Every structure is written in C-alpha cells, then in structure tokens.
Short mmCIF file of C-alpha atoms and ligand atoms in Angstrom, two decimals:
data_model
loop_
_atom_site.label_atom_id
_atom_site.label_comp_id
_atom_site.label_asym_id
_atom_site.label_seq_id
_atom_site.Cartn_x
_atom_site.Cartn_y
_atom_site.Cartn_z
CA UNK A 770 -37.02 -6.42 -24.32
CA UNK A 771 -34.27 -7.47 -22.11
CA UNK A 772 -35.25 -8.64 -18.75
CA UNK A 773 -34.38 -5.89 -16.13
CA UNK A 774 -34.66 -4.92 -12.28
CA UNK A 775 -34.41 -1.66 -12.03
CA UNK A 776 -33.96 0.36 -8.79
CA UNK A 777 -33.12 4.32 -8.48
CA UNK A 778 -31.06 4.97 -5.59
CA UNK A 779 -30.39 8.30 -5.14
CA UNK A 780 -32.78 10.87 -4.03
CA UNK A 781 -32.43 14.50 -6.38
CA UNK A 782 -32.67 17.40 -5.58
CA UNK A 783 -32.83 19.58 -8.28
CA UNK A 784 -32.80 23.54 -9.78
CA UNK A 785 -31.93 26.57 -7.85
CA UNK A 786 -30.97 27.35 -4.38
CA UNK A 787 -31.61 23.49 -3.65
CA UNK A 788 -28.66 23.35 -1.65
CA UNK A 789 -29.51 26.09 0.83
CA UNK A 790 -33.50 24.94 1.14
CA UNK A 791 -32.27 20.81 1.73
CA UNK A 792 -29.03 19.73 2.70
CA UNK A 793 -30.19 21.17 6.26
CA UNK A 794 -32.74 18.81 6.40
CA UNK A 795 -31.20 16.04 5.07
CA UNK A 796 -27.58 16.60 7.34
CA UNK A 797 -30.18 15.22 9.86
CA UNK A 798 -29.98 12.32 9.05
CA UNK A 799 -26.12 11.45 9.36
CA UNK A 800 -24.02 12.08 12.08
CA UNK A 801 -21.21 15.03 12.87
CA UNK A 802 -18.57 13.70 11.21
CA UNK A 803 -18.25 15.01 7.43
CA UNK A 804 -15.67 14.35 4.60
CA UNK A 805 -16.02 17.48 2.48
CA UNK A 806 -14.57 16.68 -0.65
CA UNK A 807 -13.41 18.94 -3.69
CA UNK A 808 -11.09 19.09 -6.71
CA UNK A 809 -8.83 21.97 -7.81
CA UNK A 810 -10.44 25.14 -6.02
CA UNK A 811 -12.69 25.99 -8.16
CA UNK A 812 -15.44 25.69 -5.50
CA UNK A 813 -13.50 28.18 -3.91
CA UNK A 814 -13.55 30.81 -6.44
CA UNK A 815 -17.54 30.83 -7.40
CA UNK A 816 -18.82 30.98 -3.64
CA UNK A 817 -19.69 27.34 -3.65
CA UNK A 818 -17.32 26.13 -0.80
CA UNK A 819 -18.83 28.88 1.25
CA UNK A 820 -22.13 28.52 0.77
CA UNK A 821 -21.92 24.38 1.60
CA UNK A 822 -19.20 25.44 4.68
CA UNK A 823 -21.72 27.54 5.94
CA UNK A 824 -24.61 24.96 5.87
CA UNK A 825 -22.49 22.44 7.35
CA UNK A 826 -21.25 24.73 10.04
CA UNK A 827 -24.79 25.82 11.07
CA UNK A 828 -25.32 21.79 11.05
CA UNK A 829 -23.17 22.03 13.71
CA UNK A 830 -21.25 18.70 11.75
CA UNK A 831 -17.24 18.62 12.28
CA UNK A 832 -16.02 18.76 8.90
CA UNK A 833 -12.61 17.11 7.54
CA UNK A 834 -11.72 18.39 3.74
CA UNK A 835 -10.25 16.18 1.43
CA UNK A 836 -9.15 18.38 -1.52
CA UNK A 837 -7.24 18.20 -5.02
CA UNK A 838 -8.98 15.88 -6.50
CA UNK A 839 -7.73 15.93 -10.06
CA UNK A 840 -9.95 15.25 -13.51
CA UNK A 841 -9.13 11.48 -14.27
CA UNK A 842 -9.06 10.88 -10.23
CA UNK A 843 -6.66 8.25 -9.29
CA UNK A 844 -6.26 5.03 -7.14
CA UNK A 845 -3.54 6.83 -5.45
CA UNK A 846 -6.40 9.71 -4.65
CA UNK A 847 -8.56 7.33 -3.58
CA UNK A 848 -6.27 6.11 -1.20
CA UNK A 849 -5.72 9.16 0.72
CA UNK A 850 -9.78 9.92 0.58
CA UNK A 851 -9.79 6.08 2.23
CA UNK A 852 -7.36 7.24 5.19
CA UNK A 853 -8.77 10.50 5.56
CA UNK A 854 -12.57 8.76 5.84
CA UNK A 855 -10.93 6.42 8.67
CA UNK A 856 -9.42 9.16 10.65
CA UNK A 857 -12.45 11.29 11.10
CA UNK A 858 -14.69 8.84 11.28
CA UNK A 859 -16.71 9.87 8.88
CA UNK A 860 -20.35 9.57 8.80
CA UNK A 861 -21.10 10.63 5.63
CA UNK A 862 -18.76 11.81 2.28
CA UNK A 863 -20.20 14.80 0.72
CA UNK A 864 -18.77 15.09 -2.69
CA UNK A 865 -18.86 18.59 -3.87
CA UNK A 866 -17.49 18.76 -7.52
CA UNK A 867 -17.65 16.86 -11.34
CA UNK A 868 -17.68 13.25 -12.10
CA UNK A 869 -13.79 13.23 -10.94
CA UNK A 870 -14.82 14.18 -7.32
CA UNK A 871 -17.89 12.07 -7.44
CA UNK A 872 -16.54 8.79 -8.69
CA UNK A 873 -13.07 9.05 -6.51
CA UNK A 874 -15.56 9.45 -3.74
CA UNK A 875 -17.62 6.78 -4.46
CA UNK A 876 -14.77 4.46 -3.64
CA UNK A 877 -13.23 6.25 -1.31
CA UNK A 878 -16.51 5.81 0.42
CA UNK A 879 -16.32 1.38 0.19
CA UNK A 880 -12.26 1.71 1.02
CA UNK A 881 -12.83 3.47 4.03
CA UNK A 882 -14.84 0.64 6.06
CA UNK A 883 -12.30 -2.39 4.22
CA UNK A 884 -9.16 -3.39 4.80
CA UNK A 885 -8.82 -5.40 1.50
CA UNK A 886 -7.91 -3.36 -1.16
CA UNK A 887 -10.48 -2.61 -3.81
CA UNK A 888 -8.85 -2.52 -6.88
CA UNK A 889 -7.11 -5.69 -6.32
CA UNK A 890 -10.81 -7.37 -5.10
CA UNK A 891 -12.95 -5.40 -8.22
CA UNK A 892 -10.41 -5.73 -10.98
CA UNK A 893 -7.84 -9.17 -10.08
CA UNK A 894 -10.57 -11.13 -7.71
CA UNK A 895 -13.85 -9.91 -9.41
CA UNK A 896 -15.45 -9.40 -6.00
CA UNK A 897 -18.04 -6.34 -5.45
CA UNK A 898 -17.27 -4.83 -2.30
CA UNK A 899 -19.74 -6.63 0.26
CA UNK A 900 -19.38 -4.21 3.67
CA UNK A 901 -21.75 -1.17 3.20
CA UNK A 902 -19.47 1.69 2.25
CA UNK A 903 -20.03 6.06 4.02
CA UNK A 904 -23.07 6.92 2.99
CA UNK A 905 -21.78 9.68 -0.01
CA UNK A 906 -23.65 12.50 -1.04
CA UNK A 907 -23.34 14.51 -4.14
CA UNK A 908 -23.27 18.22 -4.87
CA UNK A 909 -22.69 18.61 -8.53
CA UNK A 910 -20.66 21.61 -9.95
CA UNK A 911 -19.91 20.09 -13.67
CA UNK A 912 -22.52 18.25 -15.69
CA UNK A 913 -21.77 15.68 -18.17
CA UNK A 914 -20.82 12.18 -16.75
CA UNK A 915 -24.23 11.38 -15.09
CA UNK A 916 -21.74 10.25 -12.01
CA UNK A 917 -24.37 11.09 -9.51
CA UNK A 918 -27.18 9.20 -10.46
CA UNK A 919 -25.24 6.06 -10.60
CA UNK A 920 -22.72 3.30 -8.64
CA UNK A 921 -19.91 3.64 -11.36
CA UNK A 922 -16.94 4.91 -10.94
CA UNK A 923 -13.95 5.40 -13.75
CA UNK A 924 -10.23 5.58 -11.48
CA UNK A 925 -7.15 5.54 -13.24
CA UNK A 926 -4.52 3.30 -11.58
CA UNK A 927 -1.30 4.89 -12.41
CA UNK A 928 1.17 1.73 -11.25
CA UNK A 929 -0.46 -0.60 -14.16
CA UNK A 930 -1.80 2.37 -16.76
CA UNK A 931 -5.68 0.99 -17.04
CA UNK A 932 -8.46 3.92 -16.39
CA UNK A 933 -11.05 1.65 -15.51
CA UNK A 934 -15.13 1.53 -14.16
CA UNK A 935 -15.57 0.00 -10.47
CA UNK A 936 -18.88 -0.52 -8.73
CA UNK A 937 -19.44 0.94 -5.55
CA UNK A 938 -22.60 2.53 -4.13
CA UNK A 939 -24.22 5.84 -5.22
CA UNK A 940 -24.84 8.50 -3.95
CA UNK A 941 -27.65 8.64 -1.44
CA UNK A 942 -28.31 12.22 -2.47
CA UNK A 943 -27.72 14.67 -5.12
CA UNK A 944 -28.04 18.33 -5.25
CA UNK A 945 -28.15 19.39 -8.95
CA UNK A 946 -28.27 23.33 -9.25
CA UNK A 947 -27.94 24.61 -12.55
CA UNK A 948 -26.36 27.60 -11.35
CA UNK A 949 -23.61 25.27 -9.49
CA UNK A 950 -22.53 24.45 -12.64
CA UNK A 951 -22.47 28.48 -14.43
CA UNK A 952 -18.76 29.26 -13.90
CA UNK A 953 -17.61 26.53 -15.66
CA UNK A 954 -15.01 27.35 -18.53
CA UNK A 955 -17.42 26.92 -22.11
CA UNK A 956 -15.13 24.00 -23.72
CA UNK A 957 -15.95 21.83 -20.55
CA UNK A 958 -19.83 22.70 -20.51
CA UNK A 959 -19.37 21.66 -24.08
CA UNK A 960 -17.08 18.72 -23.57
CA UNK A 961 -19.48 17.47 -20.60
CA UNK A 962 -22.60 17.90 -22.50
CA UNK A 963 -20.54 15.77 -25.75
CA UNK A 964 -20.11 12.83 -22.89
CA UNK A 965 -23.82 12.85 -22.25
CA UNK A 966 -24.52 11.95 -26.00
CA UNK A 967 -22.11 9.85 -25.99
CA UNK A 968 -23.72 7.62 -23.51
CA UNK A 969 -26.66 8.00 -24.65
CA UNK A 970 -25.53 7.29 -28.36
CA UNK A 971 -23.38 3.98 -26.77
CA UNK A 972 -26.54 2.86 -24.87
CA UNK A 973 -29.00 2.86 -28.27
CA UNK A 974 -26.23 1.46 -30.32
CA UNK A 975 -26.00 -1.90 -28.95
CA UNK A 976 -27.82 -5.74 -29.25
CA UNK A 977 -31.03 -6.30 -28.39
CA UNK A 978 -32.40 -3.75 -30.82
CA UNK A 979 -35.74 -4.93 -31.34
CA UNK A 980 -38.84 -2.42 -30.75
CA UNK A 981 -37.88 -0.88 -27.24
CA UNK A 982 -38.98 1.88 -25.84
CA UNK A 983 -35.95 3.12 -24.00
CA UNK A 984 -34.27 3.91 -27.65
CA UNK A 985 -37.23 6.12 -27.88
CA UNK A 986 -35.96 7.94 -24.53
CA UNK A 987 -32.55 7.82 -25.84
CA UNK A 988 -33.90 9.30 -29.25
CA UNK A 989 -35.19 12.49 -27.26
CA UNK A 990 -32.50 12.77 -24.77
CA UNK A 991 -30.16 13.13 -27.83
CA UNK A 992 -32.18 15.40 -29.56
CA UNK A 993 -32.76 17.60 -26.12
CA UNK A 994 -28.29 17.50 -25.67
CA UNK A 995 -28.30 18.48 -29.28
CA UNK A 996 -30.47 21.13 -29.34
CA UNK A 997 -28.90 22.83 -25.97
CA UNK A 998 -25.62 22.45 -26.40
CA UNK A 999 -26.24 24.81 -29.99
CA UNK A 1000 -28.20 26.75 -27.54
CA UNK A 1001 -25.49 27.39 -25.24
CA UNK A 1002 -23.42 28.02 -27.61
CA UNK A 1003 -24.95 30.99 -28.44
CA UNK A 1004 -25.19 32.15 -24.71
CA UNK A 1005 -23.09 30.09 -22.34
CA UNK A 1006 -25.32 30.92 -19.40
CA UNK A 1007 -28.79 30.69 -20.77
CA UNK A 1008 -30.33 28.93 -17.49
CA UNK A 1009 -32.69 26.68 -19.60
CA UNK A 1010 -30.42 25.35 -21.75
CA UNK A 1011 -27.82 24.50 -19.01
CA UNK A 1012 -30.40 22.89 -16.22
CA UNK A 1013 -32.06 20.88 -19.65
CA UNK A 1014 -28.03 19.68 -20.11
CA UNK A 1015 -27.94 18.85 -16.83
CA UNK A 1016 -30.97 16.61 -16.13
CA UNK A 1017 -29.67 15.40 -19.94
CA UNK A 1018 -26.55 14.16 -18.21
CA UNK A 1019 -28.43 12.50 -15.34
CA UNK A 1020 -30.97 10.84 -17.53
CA UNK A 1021 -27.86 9.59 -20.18
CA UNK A 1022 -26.53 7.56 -17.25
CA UNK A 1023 -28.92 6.96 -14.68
CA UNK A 1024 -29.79 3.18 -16.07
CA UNK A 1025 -33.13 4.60 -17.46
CA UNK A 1026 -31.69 4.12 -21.60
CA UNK A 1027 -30.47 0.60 -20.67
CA UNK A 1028 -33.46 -1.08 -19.42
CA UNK A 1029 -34.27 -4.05 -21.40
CA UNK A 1030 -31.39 -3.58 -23.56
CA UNK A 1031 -27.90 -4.50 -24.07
CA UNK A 1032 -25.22 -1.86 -24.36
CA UNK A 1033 -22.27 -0.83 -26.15
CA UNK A 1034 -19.64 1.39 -24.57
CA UNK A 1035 -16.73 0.07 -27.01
CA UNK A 1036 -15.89 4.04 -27.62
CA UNK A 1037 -15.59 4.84 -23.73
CA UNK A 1038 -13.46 1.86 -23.34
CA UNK A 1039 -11.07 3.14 -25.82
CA UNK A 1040 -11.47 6.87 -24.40
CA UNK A 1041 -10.61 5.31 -20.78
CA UNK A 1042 -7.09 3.67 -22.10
CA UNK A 1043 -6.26 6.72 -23.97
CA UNK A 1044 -6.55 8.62 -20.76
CA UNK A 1045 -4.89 6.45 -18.85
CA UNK A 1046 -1.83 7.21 -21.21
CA UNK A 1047 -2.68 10.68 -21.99
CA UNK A 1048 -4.89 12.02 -18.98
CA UNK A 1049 -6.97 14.33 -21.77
CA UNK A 1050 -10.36 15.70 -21.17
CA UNK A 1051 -13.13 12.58 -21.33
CA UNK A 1052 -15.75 14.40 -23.56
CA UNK A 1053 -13.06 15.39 -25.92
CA UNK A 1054 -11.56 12.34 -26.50
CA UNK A 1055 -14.84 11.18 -26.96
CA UNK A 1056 -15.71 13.30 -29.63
CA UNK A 1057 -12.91 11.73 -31.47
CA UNK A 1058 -13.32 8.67 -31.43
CA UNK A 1059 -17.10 8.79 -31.96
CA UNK A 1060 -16.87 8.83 -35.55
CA UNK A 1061 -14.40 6.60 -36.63
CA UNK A 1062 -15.68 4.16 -34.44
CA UNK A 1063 -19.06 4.02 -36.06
CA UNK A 1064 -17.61 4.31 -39.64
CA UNK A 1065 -16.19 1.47 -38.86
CA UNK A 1066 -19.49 -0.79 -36.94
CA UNK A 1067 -21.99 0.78 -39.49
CA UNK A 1068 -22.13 -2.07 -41.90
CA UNK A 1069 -23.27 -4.03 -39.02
CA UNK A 1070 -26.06 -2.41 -37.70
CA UNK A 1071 -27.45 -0.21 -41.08
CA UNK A 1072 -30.92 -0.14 -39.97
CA UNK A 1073 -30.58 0.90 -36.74
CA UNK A 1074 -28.06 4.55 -38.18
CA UNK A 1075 -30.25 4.94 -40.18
CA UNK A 1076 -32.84 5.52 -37.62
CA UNK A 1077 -30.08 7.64 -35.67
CA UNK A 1078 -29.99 9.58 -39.37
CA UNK A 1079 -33.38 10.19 -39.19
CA UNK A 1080 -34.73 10.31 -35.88
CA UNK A 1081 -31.83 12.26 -33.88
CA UNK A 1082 -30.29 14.42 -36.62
CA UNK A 1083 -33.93 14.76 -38.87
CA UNK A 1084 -31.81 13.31 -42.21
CA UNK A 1085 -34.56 12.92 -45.10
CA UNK A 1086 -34.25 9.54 -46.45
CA UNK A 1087 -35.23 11.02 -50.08
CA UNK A 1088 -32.93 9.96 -52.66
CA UNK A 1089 -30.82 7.82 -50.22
CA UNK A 1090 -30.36 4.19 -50.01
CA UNK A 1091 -30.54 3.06 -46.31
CA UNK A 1092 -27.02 2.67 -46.00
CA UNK A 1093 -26.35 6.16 -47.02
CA UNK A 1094 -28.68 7.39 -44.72
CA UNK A 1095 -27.05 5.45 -41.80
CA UNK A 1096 -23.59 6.87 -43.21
CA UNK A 1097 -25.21 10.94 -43.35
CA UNK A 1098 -25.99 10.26 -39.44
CA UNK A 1099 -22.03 9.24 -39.02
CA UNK A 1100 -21.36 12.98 -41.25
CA UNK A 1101 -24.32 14.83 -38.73
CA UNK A 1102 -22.89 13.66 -36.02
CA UNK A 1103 -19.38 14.84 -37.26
CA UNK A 1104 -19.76 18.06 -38.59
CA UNK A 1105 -21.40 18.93 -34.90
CA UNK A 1106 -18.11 17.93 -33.03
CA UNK A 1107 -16.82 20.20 -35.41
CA UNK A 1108 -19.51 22.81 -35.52
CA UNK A 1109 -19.25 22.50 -31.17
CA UNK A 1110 -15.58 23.57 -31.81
CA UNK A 1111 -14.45 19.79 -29.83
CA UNK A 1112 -11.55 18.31 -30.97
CA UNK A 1113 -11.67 15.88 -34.06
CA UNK A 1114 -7.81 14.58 -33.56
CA UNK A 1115 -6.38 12.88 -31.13
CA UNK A 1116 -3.40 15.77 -32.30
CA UNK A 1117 -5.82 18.40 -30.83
CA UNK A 1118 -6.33 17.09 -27.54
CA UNK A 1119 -4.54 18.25 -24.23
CA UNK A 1120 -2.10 15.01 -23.48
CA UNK A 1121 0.75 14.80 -20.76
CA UNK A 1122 2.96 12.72 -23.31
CA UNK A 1123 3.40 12.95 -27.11
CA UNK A 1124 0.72 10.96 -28.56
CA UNK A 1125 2.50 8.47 -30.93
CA UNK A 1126 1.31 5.23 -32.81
CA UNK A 1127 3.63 3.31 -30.15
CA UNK A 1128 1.71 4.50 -27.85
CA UNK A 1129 -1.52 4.28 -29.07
CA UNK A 1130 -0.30 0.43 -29.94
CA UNK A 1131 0.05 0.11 -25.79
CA UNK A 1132 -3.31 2.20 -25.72
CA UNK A 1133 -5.02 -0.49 -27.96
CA UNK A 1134 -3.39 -3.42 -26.50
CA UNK A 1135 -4.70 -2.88 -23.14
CA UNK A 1136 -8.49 -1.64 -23.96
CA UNK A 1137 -11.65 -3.91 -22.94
CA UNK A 1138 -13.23 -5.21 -26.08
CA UNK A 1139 -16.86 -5.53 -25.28
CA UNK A 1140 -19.19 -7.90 -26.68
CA UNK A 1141 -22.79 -6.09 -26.54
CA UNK A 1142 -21.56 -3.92 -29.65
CA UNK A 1143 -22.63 -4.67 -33.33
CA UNK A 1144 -19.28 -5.76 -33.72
CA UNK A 1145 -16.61 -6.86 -30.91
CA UNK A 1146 -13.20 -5.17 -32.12
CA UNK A 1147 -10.14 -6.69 -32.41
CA UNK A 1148 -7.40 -4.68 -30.46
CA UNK A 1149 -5.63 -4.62 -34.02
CA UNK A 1150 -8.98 -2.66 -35.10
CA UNK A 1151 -8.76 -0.40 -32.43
CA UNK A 1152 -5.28 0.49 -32.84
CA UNK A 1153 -5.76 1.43 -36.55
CA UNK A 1154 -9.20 3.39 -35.64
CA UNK A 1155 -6.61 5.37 -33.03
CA UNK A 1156 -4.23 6.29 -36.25
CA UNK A 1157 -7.03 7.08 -38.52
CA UNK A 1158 -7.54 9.41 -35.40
CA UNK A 1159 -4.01 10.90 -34.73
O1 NZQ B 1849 -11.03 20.60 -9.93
P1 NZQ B 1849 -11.74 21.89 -10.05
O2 NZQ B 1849 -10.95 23.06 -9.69
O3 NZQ B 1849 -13.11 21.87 -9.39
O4 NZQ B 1849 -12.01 22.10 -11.66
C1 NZQ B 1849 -12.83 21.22 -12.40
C2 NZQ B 1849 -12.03 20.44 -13.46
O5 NZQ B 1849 -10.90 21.14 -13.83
C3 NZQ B 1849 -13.74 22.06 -13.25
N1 NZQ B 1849 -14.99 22.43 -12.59
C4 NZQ B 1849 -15.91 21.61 -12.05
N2 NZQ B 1849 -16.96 22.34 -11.64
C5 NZQ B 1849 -16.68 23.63 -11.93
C6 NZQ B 1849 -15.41 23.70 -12.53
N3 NZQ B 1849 -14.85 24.85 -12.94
C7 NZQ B 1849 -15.56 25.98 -12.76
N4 NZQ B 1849 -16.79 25.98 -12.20
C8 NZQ B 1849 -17.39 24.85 -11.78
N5 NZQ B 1849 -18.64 24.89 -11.28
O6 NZQ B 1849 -14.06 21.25 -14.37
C9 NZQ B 1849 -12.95 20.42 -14.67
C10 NZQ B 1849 -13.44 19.05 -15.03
O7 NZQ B 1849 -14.04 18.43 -13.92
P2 NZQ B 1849 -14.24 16.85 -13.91
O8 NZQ B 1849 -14.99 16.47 -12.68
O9 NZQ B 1849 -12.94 16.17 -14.18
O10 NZQ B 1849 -15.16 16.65 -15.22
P3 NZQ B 1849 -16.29 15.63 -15.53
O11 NZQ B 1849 -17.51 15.94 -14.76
O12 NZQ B 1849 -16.38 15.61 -17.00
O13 NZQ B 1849 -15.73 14.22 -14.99
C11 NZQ B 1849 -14.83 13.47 -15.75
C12 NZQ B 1849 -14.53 12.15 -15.08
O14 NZQ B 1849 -15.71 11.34 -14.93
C13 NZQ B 1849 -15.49 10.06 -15.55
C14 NZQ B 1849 -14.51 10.41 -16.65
O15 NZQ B 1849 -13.86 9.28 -17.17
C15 NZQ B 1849 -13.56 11.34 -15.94
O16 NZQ B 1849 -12.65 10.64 -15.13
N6 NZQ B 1849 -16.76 9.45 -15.95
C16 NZQ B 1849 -17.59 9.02 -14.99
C17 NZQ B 1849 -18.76 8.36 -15.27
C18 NZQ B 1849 -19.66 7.82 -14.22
N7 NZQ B 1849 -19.24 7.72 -12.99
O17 NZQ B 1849 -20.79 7.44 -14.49
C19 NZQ B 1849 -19.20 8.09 -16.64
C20 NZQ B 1849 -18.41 8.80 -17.66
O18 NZQ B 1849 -18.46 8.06 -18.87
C21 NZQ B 1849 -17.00 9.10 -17.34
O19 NZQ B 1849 -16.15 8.05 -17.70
ZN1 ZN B 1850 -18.58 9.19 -20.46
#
C-alpha cells in the first residue's frame, strides 16, 4: 500500500428525524450568528426550510439566508456567500442542500475571513487557504457527490470557463436523513447515485494496484450502488434502498477507497470542463463518458477490469480470455447506464449551448490530464473520446 494519514473530520449524523433530535444540541456550540444557505427552493417546497427555521429560531440564533445557489455553483456565487458571511458575522454556515450548496459553501466559508481572493491563491498561486475558514455545517437534501464528508469543492469560474476542485475545510457536521433526500425528482436520485460509482469506480481504477484492501471496500460499495439504484428503480422511495445510496455516496468520497492508493479521476476531469461549457447535470455527463473512457485505458490495466468484470458485475470468466472479460465489465457497466435510463450521448444531455466538436475541441483543450490513471491522455485523446461521445 500507499503510505497514508488519514483523518475524518466531520461528525455524522445519520437516518431519520436526525435533524430535529441534534442540531439543537450541537447549535450550542457556535454562536448567534447563522448563514442559512440553500439552492433553488426546493427546501421550501418539502417542509425542509421549516423544519431547520424552526430549530434555529428556537436556538434563539439570528439567521441571514443566502439563497439560489444554482447546480454547478459559481465563483461569482461564492462571492456573494463571502460578503454575505462578512456582514452578519457569521459564526457558523449551515449548508442546507446537494453538493452545489455544500461545496459553494465550503468556500464561501475560507473567503469570508480573507481578503485575498481564493481562486486566484488555489488555482494561479497554488496556496491552500491558511486562516481557519466559518465553521460550515451540512444538512444534505441530494445524495450523490459525497460533498459532505469531504474538503473538496468543484466551482465553476465563469470569466475563464474551468469547473474546477478547491480545498477548503469540511464540514464540521453533517445531518444525513434519508427522508431529506425523498422529494427529489427520480433522474437526479439516479444521476446522484451514477456519481457515487463513478468515484468509486475512478478511485479502484488507478496505480498502485497491488493487493489493497480498500479496492475490496470499493468492490462492495459498487456492488451496494448497483444493487440500490435497480432497487429504486423499482420504487423510488423504498427507504432502504435510498439511506444504503446515501451512506454509498458518503463512503465513495469520504477518503476511505483512497487510502494507500493512487487515484484516477481522468473521467471527472473531463465531466468538469464539459460543464463548465455546457452546465449539464454531473452524474449524467458522467455516465457518458464512463465508457468510452475505459474502452479506451483497458489495454492498460486488463487484469485489474477484469476483476471489475468479475467482482462488481459477477461476469463468469468461462470461455473468455482475460481481456474479454475486462472488455464484458466495460459492456455491464454500459448496458446499466442504459438500463438506469441516464444518458449515453453527450446529444442527450441538458446543455445551455449547442454541443459541437468546436466546442468540445475548447472542452478538451482546457481539461486536467492526470497522471495516477493507467494511462495519462493526451488532450487530442480526449477530444476524440468527446466525439465518439456526441
Ligand atoms: O436548488 P434546489 O431547488 O434545491 O434543487 C436541487 C437541484 O436542482 C435539487 N434538489 C436537491 N435536494 C432536493 C432537490 N429537489 C427536490 N428535493 C430535494 N430534497 O437537485 C438538483 C441538483 O442539486 P445539486 O446540489 O446540484 O446536485 P448534486 O448533489 O449532484 O451536486 C452536484 C455538484 O457537486 C459537484 C458537481 O460537480 C456539481 O457541481 N461535485 C462535488 C464533489 C465533492 N465536493 O466532493 C464531488 C463530485 O464529483 C462533484 O464534482
Ligand atoms: Zn462526481
């Protein structure tokens, strides 16, 4: 193995009713001044935002919203979150929402208490922020991104078109109620629950291979996303099957898969640039790029599909060489985006601009290629895997 430290910094709270039994208790331990913060309304329309008003309120905390937080959240966002912060002094974020309100407040949280401006110090300067951002706090409505359990966060900065992961803190807290996350609309249960494989699938499919046991976590955790997403599919509000996607999505990307291990993440680096052009759903894009990507890696890394074949999608290897059993785990893993009803073209997905090969030429040109892959892509490569996607 890799060597690792590992730490796990945020405290969960997690299954029914956890917000009204603990955030009480743990509003204690900050002072009066909270930035509530939400995306579109839909907190407003399935009770949530009255049931956390209504704690907060009886926490006798003063309580500044910061709403509108769109999927994709951007630096722009961010930068009203940061002023808002200021202004109310706030003594703690609570971020009440999906991985788009989560990771915008994340940063919002280390802008607040800095007048240098993060993206320029992160992305230009290469600096982690050093001053000890809000404390943040999570309450999570949409599962998928594992933003909660971790100090990522994915902001697209509109004035130079890159969608890209900062470091901040995480969150202190998280509340994870399956039955926050029951009025979500099926494709994004669906599309959330895709991301979760995804970085599960990006974390086993990278160097460092050899004999480690977090593949074997990864093994189950994509087994466990397989088998409830089909089971949600069947009944989108089967309890089980959404609080086992849920604790899926915080396990995917909680830094539990990557210990002693190196990573890939070549597929959400192209995802990220094509939303930074396109603003489409994460998961979705995802799900088609997935296969193409490893269609094209394969070759490289035989053995280790074929255990993916085998071990995730229960392949016999009878009457197969290993290679085609690596390449029937590439087919499984399609014909399940397809069986999940997700998008398999980039033609299918919800874009704010014509998706073109001139743009997907400025979408390749400007993605990260990473180097902890099988095989470190040319941005050539990735701009013919994006037309043998369109
Ligand atoms: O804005 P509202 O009205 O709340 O609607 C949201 C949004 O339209 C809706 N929603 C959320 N909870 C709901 C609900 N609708 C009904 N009932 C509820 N309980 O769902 C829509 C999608 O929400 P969003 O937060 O955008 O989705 P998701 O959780 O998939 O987050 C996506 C973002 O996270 C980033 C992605 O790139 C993308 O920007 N990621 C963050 C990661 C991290 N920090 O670790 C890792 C991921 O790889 C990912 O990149
Ligand atoms: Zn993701």
């Amino acid at each position: 193995m890799e060597n690792f430290i590992y730490e796990y910094p945020t405290k969960v709270y997690f299954g029914k009713s956890m917000a009204k039994q603990h955030l009480p208790e743990i509003l204690k331990d900050y002072g009066p001044n909270i930035l509530l913060a939400y995306g579109g309304g839909s907190i407003k329309t399935n009770g949530i935002y009255d049931e956390i008003i209504g704690i907060l309120k009886a926490a006798g905390k003063t309580v500044t919203e910061f709403t509108g937080i769109m999927s994709n959240p951007t630096y722009a966002k961010v930068q009203e979150g940061a002023a808002l912060a200021r202004n109310c002094k706030a003594d703690l974020v609570l971020a009440v929402g999906g991985g788009s309100v989560i990771d915008c407040c994340k940063i919002v949280a280390a802008q607040a208490v800095t007048d240098d401006d993060i993206w320029d110090m992160e992305m230009n300067r290469r600096l982690a922020p050093f001053k000890t951002p809000i404390p943040l706090g999570a309450v999570v409505t949409a599962a998928g991104t594992g933003a909660e359990m971790n100090g990522g966060a994915v902001i697209t900065n509109e004035d130079v078109k890159i969608k890209a992961g900062m470091f901040a803190a995480a969150p202190r807290f998280a509340i994870l109620d399956p039955m926050y996350t029951m009025s979500l609309p099926a494709a994004q249960v669906i599309s959330g629950a895709f991301d979760t494989l995804s970085h599960a699938m990006e974390t086993y499919f990278g160097r460092s291979d050899a004999n480690n046991v977090s593949d074997e976590v990864a093994e189950a955790i994509m087994r466990n996303t397989i088998t409830n997403m089909r089971a949600v599919r069947k009944d989108l509000h089967d309890y089980t099957a959404r609080s086992n996607l849920m604790w899926d999505s915080a396990m995917a990307e909680n830094g539990i898969l990557k210990v002693g291990r190196l990573t890939d993440f070549e597929a959400h680096q192209i995802e990220h640039q094509l939303g930074a052009y396109t603003d489409c759903n994460h998961g979705q894009g995802l799900a088609v790029i997935h296969p193409a990507y490893y269609r094209l890696i394969y070759k490289e890394a035989v053995s280790k599909f074929a255990r993916f074949a085998r071990n995730v999608w229960g392949i016999s290897e009878a009457g197969r060489t290993e290679e085609q059993l690596a390449a029937a785990g590439i087919d499984a893993l399609e014909d399940f985006i397809r069986e999940c009803g997700l998008p398999t073209k980039l033609s299918d997905l919800r874009s704010k601009v014509e998706i073109t090969p001139a743009l997907l030429r400025q979408v390749a040109d400007s993605c990260n290629t990473l180097p902890n892959g099988y095989k470190q892509l040319t941005h050539e490569e990735i701009y013919r895997l994006l037309l043998e996607c369109l």
